[in-house]
PDB file of C-alpha atoms in Angstrom:
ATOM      1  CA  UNK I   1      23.536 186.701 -59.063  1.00 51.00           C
ATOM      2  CA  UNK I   2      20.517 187.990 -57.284  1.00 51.00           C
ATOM      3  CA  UNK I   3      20.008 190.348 -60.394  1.00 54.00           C
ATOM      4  CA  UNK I   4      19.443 187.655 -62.442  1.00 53.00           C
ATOM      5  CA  UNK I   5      17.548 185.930 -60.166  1.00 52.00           C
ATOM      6  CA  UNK I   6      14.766 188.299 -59.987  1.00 54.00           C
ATOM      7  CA  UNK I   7      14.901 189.070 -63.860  1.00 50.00           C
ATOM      8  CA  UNK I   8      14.384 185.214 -64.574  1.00 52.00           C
ATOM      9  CA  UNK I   9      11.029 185.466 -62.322  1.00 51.00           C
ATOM     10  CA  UNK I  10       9.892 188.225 -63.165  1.00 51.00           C
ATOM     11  CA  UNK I  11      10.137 186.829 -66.812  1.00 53.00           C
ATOM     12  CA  UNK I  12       8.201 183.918 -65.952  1.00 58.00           C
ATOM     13  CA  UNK I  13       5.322 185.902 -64.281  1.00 61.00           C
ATOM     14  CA  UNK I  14       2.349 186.372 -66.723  1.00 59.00           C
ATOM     15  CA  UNK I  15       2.384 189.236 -69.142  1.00 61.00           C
ATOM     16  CA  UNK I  16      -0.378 191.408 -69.802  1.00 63.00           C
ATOM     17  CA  UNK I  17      -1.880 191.012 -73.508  1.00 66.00           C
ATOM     18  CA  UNK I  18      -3.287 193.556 -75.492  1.00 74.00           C
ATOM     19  CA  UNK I  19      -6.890 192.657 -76.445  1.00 80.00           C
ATOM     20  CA  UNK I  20      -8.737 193.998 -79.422  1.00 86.00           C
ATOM     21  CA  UNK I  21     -12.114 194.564 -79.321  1.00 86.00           C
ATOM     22  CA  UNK I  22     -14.551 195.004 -82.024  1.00 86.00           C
ATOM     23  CA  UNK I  23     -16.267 198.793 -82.088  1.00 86.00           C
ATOM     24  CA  UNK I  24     -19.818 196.869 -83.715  1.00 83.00           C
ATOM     25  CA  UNK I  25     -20.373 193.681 -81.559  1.00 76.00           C
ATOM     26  CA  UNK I  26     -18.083 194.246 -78.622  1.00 82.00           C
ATOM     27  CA  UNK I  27     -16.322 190.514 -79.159  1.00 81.00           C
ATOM     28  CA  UNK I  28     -12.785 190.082 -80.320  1.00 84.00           C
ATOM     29  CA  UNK I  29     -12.746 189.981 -83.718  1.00 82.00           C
ATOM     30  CA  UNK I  30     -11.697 185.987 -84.225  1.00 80.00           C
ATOM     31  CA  UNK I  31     -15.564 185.703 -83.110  1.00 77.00           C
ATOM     32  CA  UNK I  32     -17.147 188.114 -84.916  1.00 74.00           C
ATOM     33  CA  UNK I  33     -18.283 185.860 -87.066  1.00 70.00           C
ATOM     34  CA  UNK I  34     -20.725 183.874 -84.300  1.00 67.00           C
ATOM     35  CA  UNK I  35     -22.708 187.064 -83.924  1.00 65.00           C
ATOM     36  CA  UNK I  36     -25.325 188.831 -86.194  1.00 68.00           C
ATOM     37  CA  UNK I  37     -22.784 191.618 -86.986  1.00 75.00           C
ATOM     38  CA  UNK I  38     -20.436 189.615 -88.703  1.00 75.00           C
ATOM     39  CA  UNK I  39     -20.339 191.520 -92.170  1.00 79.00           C
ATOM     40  CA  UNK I  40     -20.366 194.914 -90.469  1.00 81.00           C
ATOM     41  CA  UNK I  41     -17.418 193.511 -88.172  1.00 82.00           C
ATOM     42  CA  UNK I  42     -15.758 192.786 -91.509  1.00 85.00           C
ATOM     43  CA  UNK I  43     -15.779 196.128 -92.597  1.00 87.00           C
ATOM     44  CA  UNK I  44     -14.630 197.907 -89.319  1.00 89.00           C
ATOM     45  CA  UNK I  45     -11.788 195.584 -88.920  1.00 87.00           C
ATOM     46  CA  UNK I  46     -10.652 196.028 -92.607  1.00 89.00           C
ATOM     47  CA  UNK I  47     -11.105 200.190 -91.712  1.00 91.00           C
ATOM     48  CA  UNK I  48      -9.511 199.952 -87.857  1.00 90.00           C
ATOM     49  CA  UNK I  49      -6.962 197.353 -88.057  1.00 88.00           C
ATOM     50  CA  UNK I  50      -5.973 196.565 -91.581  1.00 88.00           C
ATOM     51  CA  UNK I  51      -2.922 194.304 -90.339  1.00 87.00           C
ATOM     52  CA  UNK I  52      -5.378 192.004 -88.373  1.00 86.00           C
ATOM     53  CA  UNK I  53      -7.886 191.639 -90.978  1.00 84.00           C
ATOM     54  CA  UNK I  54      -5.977 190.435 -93.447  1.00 85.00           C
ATOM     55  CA  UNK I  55      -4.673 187.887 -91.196  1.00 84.00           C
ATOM     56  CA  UNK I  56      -7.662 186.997 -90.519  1.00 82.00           C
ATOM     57  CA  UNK I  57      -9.825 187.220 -93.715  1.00 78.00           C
ATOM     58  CA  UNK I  58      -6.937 186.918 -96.396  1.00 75.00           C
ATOM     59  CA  UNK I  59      -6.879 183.239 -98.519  1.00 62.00           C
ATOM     60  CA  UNK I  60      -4.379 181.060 -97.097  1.00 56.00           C
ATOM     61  CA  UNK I  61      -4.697 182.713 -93.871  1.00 52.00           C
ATOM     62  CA  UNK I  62      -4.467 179.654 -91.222  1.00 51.00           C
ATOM     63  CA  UNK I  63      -7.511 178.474 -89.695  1.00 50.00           C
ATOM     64  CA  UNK I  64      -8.727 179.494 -86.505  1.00 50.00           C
ATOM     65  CA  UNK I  65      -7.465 176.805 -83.555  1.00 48.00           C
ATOM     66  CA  UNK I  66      -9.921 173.888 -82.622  1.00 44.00           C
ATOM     67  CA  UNK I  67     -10.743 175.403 -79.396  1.00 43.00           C
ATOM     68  CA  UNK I  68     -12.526 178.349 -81.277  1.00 45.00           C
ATOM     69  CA  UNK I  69     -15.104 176.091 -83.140  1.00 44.00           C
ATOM     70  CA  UNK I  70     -18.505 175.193 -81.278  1.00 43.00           C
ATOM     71  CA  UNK I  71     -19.155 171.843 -79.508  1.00 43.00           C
ATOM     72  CA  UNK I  72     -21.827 169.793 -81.421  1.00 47.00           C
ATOM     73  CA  UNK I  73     -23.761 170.418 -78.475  1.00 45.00           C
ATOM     74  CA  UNK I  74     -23.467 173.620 -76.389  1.00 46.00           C
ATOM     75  CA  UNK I  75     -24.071 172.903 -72.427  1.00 49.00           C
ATOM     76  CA  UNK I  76     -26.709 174.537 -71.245  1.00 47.00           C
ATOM     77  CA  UNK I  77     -25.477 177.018 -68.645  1.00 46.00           C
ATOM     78  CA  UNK I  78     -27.118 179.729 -66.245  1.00 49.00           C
ATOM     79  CA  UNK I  79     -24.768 182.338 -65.256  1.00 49.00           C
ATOM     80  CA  UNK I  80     -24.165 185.975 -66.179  1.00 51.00           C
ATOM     81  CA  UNK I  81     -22.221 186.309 -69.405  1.00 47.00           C
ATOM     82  CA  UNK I  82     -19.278 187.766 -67.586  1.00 48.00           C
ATOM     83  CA  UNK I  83     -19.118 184.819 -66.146  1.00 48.00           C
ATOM     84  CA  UNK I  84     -19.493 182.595 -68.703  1.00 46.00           C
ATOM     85  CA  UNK I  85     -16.481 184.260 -70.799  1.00 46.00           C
ATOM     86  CA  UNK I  86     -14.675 184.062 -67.775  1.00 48.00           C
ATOM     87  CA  UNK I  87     -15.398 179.978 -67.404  1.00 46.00           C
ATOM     88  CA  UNK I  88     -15.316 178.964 -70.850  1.00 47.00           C
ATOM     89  CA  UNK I  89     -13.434 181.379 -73.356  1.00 50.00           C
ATOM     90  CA  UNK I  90     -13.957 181.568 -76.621  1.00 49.00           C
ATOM     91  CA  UNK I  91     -16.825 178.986 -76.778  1.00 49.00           C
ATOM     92  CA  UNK I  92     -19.072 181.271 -74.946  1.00 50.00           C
ATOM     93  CA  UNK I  93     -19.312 183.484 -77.983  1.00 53.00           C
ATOM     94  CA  UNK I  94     -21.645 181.784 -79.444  1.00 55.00           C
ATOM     95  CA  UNK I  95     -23.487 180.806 -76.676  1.00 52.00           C
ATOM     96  CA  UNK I  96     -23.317 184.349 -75.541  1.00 56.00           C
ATOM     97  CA  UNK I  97     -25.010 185.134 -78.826  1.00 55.00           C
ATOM     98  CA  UNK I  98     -27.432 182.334 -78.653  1.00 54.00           C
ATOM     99  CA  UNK I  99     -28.721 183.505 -74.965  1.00 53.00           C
ATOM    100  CA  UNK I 100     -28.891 186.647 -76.578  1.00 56.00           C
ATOM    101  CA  UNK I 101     -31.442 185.252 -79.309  1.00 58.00           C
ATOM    102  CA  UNK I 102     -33.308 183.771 -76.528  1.00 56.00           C
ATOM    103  CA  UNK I 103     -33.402 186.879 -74.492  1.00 62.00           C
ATOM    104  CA  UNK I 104     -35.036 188.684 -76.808  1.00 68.00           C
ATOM    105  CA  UNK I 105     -37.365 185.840 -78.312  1.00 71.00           C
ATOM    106  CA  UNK I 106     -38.356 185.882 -74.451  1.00 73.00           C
ATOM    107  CA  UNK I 107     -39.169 189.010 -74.084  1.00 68.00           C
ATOM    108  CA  UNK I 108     -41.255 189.351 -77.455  1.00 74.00           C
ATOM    109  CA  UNK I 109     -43.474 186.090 -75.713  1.00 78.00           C
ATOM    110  CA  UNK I 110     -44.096 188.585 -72.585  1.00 68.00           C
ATOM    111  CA  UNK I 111     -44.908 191.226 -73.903  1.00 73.00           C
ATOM    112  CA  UNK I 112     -47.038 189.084 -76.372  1.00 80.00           C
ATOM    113  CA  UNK I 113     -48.305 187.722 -73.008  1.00 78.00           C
ATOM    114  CA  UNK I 114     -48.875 191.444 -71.387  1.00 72.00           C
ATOM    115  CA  UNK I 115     -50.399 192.791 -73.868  1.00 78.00           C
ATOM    116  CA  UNK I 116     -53.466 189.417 -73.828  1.00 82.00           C
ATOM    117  CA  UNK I 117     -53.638 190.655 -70.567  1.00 76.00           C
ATOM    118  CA  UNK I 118     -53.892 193.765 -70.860  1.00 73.00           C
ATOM    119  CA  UNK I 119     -56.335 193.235 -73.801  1.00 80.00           C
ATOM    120  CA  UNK I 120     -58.189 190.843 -71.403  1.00 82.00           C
ATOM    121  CA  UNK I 121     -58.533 193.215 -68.869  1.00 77.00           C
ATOM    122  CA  UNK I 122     -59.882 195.881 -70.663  1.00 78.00           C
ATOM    123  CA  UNK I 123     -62.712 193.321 -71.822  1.00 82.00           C
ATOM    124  CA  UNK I 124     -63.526 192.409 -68.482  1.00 80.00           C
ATOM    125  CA  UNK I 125     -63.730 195.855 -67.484  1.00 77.00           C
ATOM    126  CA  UNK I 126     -65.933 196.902 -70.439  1.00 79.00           C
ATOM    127  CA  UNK I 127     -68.417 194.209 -69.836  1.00 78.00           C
ATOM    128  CA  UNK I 128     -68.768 195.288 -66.112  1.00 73.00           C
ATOM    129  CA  UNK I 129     -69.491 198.210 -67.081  1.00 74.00           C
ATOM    130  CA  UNK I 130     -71.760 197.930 -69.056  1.00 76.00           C
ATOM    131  CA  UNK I 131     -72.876 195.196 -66.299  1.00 73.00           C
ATOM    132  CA  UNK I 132     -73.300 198.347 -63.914  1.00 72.00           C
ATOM    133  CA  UNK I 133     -74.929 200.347 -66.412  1.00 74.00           C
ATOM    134  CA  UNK I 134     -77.603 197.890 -66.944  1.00 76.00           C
ATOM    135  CA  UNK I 135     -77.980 196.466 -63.748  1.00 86.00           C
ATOM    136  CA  UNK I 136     -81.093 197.860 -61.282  1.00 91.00           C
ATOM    137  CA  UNK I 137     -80.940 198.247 -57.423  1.00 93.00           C
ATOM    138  CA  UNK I 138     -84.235 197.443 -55.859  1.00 93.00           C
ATOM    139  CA  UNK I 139     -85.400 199.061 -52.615  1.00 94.00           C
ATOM    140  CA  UNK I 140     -88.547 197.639 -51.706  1.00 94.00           C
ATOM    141  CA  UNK I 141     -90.714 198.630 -48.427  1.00 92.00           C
ATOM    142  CA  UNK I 142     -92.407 195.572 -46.828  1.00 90.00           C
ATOM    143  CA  UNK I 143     -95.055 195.707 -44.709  1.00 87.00           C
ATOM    144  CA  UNK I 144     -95.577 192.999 -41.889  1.00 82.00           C
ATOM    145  CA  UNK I 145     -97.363 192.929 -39.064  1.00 78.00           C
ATOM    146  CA  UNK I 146     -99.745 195.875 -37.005  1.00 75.00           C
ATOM    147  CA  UNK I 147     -98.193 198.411 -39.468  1.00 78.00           C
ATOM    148  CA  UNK I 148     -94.571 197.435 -39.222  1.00 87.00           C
ATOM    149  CA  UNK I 149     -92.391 197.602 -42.354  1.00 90.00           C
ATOM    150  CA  UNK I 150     -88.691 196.850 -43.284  1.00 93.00           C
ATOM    151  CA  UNK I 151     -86.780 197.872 -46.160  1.00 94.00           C
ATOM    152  CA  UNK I 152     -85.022 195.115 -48.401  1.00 94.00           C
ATOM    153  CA  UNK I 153     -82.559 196.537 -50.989  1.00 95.00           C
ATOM    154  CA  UNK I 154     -81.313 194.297 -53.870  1.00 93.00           C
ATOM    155  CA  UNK I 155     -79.020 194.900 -56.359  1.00 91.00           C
ATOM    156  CA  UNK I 156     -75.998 196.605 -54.675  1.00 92.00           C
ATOM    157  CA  UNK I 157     -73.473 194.105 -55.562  1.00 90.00           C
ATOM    158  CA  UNK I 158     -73.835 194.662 -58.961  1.00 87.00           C
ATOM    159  CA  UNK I 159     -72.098 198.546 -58.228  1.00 87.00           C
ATOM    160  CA  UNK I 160     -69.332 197.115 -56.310  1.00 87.00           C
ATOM    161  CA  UNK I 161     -70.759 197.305 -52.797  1.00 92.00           C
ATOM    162  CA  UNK I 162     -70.027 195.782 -50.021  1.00 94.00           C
ATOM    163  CA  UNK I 163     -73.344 194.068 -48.574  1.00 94.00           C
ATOM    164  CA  UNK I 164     -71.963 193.486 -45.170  1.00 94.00           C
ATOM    165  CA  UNK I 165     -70.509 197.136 -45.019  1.00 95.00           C
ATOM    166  CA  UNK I 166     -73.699 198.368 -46.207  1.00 94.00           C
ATOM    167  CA  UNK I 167     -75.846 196.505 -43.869  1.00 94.00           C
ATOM    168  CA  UNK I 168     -73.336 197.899 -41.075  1.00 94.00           C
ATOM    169  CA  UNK I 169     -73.765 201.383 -42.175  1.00 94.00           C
ATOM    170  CA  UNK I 170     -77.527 201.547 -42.211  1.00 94.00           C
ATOM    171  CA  UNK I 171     -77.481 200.126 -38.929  1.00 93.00           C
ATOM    172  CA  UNK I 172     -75.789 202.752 -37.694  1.00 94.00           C
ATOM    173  CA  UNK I 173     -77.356 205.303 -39.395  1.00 93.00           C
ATOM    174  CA  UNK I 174     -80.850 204.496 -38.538  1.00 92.00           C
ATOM    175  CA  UNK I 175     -79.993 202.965 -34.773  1.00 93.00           C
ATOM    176  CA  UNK I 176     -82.127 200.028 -35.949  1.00 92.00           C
ATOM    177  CA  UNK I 177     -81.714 196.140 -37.144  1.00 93.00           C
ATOM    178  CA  UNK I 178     -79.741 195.642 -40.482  1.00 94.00           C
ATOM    179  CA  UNK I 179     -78.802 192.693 -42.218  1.00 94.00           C
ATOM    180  CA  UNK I 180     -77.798 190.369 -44.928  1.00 95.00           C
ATOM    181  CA  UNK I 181     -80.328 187.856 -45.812  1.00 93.00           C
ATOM    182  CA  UNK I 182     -80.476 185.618 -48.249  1.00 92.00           C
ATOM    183  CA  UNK I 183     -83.547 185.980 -50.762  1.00 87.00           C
ATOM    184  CA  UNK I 184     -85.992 183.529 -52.626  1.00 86.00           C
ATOM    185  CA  UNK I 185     -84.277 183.312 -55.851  1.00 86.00           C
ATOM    186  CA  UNK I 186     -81.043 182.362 -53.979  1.00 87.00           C
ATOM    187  CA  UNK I 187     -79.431 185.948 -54.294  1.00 90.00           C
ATOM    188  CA  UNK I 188     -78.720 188.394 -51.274  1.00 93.00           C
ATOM    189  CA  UNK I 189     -80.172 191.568 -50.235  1.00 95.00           C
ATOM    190  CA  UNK I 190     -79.579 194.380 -46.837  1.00 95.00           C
ATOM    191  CA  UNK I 191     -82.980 194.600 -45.034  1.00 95.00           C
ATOM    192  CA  UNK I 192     -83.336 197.297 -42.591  1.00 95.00           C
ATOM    193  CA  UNK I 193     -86.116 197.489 -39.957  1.00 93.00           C
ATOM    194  CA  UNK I 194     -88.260 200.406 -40.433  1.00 92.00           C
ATOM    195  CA  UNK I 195     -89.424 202.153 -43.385  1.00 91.00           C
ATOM    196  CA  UNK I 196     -86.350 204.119 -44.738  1.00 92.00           C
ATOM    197  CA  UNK I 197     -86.808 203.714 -48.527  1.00 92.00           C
ATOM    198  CA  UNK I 198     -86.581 207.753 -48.821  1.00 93.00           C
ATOM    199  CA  UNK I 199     -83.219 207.941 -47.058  1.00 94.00           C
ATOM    200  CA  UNK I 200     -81.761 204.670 -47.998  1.00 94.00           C
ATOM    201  CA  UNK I 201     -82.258 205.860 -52.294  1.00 94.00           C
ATOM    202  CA  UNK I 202     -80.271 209.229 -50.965  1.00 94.00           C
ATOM    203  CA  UNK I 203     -77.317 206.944 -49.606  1.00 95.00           C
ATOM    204  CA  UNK I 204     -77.118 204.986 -52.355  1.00 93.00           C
ATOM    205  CA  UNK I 205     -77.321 207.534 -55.235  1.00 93.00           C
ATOM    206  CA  UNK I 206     -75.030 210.056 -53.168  1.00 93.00           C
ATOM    207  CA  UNK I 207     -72.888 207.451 -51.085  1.00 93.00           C
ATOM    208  CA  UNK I 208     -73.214 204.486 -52.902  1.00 90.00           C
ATOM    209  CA  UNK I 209     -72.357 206.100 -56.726  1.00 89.00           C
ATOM    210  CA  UNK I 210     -75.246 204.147 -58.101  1.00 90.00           C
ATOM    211  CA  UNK I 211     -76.894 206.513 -61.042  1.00 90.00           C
ATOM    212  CA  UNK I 212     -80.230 207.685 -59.987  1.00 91.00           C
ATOM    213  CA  UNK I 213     -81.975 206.186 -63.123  1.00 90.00           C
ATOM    214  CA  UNK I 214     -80.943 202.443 -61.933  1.00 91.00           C
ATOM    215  CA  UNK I 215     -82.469 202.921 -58.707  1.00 93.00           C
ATOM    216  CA  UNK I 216     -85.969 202.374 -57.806  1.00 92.00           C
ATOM    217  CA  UNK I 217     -88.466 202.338 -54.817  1.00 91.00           C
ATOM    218  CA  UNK I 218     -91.371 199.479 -54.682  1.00 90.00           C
ATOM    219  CA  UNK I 219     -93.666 198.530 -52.372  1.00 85.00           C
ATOM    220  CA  UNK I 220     -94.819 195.268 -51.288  1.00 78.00           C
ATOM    221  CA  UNK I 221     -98.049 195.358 -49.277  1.00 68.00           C
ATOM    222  CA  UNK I 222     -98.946 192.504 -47.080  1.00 59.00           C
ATOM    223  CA  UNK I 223    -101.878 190.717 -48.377  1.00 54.00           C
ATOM    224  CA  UNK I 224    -105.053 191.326 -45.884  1.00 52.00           C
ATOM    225  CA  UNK I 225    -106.244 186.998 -45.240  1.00 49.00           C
ATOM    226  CA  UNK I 226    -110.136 187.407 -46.209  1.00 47.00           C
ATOM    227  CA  UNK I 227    -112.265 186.945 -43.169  1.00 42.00           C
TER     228      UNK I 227
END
């Protein structure tokens, strides 16, 4: 009595169920026909499993159940596709094949997107360049009172320098004053007490990077007051 006991539950208990895949899409073949594949699926069925394709593809064979067919409307879902054929069954086929479609249409749009970037980028950088290659730094000795000069240099943000760093380093170099001021035309310059024009074009052609050819030394003389 117990025998048949246990063989009546154990006959109830699920059975496993042998599931064929398809070797070009990777879906069972009753949804083969959702993908891109579907005529290629054809033909590997018809060559793999002969049996199952005529059932499947033969006139007269029955129609696939209801269940198979898409919903007028697919919900929209975000999950991973495991989970989705897990959830849903053989509707996500088609959706699996639609997020697919979007995947990809996706990723053309960024790299579409990189490469404006990218292309942007390189513009940008071209034009400063040739920004730098064009653009002058002025270091100009001033003279003010009894004899006294200062050196005002201009220009050094157009080569990527720091003002403030630079004003900071020739303090320290030459134990004197340094600072940013602002200048007439509403720009910014480093001006160092004492006359160091000489030493300051060595920093910035060796330190600095700046190409000797865009650098140059003025002077600016105080005008003597008639008497």
């Amino acid at each position: 009595m117990a025998d048949i006991t246990n063989a009546e539950s154990i006959s109830s208990e699920p059975q496993a169920r042998h599931v064929i895949y398809c070797g070009v899409c990777s879906l069972p073949p009753e949804y083969c026909e959702f993908g891109g594949t579907a005529k290629k699926c054809k033909e590997w069925l018809e060559a793999e499993h002969s049996e199952m394709h005529e059932r499947l593809y033969s006139e007269g064979s029955p129609p696939l159940p209801p269940w198979v067919l898409l919903p007028p409307s697919p919900p929209q879902i975000s999950m991973p596709v495991h989970l989705t054929l897990v959830l849903l069954g053989p509707k996500t086929a088609a959706i699996t094949a639609s997020l697919s479609t979007l995947s990809v249409d996706a990723q053309k749009r960024a790299q579409k997107d990189t490469l404006k970037k990218e292309a942007r980028a390189l513009a940008a950088e071209a034009k400063s360049s040739e920004a730098k290659k064009a653009a002058k730094v002025l270091i100009k000795r001033v003279e003010r009172n009894k004899r006294k000069y200062v050196t005002a240099v201009s220009g050094l943000e157009a080569h990527g320098l720091d003002l403030k760093k630079v004003a900071k380093e020739f303090g320290k170099k030459f134990a004197t004053g340094s600072s940013v001021t602002k200048t007439a035309s509403g720009g910014e310059e480093v001006v160092v007490q004492g006359d160091n024009s000489d030493e300051i074009f060595d920093w910035v052609v060796e330190v600095g990077g700046v190409p000797e050819a865009n650098v140059e030394c003025v002077e600016d003389k105080k005008k003597k007051s008639g008497g």
